Short mmCIF file of N, CA and C in Angstrom, two decimals:
data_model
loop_
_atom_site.label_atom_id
_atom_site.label_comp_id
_atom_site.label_asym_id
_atom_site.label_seq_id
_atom_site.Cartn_x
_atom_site.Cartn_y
_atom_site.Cartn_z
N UNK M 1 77.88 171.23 89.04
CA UNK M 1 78.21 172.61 89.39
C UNK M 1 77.93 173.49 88.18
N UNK M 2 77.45 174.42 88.04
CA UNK M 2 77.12 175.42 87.72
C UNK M 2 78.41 176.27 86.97
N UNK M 3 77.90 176.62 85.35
CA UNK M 3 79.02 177.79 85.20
C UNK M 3 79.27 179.47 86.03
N UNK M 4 78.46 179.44 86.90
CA UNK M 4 78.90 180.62 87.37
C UNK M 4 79.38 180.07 88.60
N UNK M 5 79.48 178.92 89.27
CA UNK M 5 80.19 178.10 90.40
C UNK M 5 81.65 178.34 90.00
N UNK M 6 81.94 177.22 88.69
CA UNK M 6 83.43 176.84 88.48
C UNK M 6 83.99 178.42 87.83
N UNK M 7 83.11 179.64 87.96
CA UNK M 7 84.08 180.69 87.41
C UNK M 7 84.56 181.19 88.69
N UNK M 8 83.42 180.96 89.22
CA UNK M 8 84.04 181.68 90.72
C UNK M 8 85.01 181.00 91.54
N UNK M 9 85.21 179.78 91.50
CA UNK M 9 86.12 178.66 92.05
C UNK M 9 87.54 178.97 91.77
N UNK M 10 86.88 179.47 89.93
CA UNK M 10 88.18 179.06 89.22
C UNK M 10 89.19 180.55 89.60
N UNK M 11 88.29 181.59 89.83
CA UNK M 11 89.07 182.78 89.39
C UNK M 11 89.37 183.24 90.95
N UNK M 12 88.80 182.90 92.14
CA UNK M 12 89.10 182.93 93.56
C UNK M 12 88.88 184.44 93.81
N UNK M 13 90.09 185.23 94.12
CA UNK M 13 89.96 186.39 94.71
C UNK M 13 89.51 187.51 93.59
N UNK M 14 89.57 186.57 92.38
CA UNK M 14 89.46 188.08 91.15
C UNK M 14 88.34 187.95 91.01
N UNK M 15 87.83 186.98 91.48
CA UNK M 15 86.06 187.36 91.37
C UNK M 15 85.16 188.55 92.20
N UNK M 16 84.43 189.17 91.10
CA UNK M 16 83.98 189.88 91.73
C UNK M 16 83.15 190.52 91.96
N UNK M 17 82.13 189.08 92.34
CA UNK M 17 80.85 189.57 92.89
C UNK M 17 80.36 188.36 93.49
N UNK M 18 79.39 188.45 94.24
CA UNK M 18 78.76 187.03 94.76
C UNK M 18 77.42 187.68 94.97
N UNK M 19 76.88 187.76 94.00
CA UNK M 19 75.39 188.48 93.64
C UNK M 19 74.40 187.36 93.01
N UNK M 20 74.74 186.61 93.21
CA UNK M 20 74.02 185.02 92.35
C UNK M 20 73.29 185.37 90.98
N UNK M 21 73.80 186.23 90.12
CA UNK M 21 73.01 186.57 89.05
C UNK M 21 72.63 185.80 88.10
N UNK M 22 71.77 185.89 87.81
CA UNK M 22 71.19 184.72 86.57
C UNK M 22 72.04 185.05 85.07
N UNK M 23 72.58 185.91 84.67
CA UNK M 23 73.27 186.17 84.10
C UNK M 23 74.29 187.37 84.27
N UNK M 24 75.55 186.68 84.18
CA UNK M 24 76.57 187.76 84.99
C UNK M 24 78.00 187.18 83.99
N UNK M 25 78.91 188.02 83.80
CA UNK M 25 80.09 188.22 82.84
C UNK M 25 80.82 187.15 83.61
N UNK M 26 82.22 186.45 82.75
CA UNK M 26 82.60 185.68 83.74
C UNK M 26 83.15 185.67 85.28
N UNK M 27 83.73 187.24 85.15
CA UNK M 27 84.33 187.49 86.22
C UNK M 27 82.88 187.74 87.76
N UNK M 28 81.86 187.48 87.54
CA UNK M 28 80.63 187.48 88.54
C UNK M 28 80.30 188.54 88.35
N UNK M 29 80.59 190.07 87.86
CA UNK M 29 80.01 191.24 87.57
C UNK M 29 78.77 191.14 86.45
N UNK M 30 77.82 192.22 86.98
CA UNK M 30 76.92 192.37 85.85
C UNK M 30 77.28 192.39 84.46
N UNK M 31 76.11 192.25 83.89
CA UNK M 31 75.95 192.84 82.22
C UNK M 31 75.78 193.59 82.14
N UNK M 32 75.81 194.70 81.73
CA UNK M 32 74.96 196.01 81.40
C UNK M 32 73.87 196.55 80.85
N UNK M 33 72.96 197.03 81.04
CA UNK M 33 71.61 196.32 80.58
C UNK M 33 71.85 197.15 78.89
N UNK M 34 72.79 197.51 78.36
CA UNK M 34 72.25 197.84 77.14
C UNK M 34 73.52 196.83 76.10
N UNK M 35 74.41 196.18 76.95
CA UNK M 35 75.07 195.03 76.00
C UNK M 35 73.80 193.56 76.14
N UNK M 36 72.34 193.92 77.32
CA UNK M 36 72.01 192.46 76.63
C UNK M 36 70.62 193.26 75.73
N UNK M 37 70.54 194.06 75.61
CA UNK M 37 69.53 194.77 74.71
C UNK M 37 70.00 194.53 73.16
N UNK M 38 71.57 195.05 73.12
CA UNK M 38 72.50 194.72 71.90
C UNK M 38 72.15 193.22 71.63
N UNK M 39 72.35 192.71 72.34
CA UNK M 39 72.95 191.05 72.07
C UNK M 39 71.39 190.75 71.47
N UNK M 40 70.02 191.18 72.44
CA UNK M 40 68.83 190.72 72.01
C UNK M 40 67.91 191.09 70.62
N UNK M 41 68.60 192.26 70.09
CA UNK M 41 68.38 192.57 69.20
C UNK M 41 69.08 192.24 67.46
N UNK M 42 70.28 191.82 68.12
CA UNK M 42 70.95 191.06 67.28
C UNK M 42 70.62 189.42 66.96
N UNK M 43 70.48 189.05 67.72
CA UNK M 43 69.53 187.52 67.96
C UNK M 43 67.90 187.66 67.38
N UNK M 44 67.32 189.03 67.54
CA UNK M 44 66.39 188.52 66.43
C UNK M 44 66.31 189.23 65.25
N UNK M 45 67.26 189.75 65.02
CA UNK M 45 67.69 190.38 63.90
C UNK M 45 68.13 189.08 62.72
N UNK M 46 68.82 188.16 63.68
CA UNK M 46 70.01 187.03 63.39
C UNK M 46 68.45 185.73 62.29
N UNK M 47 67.38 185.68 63.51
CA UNK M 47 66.86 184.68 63.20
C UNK M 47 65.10 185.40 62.13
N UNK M 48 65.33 186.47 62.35
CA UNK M 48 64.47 187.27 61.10
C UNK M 48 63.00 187.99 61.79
N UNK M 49 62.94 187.72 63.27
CA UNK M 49 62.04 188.61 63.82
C UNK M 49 62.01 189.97 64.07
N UNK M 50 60.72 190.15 64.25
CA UNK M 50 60.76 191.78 64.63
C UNK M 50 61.66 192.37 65.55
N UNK M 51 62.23 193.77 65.90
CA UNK M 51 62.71 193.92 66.96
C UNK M 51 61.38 194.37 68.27
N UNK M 52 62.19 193.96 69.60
CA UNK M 52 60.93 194.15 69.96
C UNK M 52 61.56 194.14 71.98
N UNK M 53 61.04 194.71 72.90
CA UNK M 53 61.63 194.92 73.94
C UNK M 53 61.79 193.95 74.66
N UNK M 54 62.98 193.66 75.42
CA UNK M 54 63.43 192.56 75.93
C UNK M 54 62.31 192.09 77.03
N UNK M 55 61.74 193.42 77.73
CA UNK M 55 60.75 192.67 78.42
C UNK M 55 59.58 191.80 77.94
N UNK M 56 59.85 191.51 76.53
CA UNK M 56 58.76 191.00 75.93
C UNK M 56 58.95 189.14 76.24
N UNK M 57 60.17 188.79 76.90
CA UNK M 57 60.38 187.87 76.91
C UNK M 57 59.64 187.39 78.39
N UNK M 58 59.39 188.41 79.17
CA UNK M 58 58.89 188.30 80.76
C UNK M 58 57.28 187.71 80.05
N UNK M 59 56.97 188.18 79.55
CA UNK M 59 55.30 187.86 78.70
C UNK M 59 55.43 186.86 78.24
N UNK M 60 55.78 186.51 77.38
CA UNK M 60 56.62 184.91 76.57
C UNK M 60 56.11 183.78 77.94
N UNK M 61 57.09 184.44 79.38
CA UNK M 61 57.46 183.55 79.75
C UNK M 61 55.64 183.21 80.78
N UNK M 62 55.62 183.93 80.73
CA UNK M 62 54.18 183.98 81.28
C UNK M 62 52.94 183.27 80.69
N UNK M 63 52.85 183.38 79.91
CA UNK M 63 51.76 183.04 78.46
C UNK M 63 52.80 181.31 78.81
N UNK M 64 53.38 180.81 78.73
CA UNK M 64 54.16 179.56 78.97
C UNK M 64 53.49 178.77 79.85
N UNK M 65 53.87 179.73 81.07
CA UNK M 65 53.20 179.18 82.32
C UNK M 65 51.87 178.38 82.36
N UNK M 66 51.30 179.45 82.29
CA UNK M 66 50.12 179.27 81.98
C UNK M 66 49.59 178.35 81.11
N UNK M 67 50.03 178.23 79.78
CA UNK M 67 49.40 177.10 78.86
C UNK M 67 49.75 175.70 79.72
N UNK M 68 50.88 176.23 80.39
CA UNK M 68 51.17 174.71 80.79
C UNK M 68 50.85 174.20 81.85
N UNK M 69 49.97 174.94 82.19
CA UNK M 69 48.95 174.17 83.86
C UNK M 69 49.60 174.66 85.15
N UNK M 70 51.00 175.57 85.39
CA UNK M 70 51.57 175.33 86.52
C UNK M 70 50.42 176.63 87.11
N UNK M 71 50.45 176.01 88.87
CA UNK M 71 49.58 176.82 89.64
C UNK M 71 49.66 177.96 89.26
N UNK M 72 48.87 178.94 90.22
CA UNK M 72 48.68 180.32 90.38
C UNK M 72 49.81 180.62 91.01
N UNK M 73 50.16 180.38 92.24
CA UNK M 73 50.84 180.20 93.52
C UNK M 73 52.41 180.24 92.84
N UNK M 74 52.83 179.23 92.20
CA UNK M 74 53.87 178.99 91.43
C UNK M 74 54.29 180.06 90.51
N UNK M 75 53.05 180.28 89.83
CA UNK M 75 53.26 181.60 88.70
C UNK M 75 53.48 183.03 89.27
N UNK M 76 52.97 183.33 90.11
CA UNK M 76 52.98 184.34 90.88
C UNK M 76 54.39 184.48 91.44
N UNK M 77 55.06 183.35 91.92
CA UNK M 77 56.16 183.64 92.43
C UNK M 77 57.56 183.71 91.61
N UNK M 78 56.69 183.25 90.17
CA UNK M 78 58.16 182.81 89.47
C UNK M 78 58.10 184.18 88.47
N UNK M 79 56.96 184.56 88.83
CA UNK M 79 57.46 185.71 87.61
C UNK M 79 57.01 187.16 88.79
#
């Protein structure tokens, strides 16, 4: 099970959201998109990279794909 399963299990009616988010606070509510901008900029602040826009990680993840053989079909849908 999943940590956003056992939060929602755990916390029952105080949960509050069932939005299946890929990343969501414990209570199932969003993040806000400028506490994960904070957090991302602090993380490469932390490890000595440039700062640089979070969507840069959608590219990352792409350029990935790709080196790594998965279809067109696959790529297309995952990003």
């Amino acid at each position: 099970m999943n940590w956003q399963n056992q939060n929602k299990l755990s916390l029952g009616d105080a949960y509050y959201h069932d939005l299946n988010l890929v990343l969501c606070r414990e209570d199932g509510n969003y993040i806000p998109k400028s506490s994960l901008f904070n957090a991302f900029s602090r993380i490469l602040k932390r490890v000595g990279l440039p700062s640089l826009p979070i969507h840069f990680l959608r590219h990352t993840h792409a350029v990935l794909l790709l080196e790594a053989g998965v279809e067109m079909k696959m790529f297309k849908n995952t990003i």
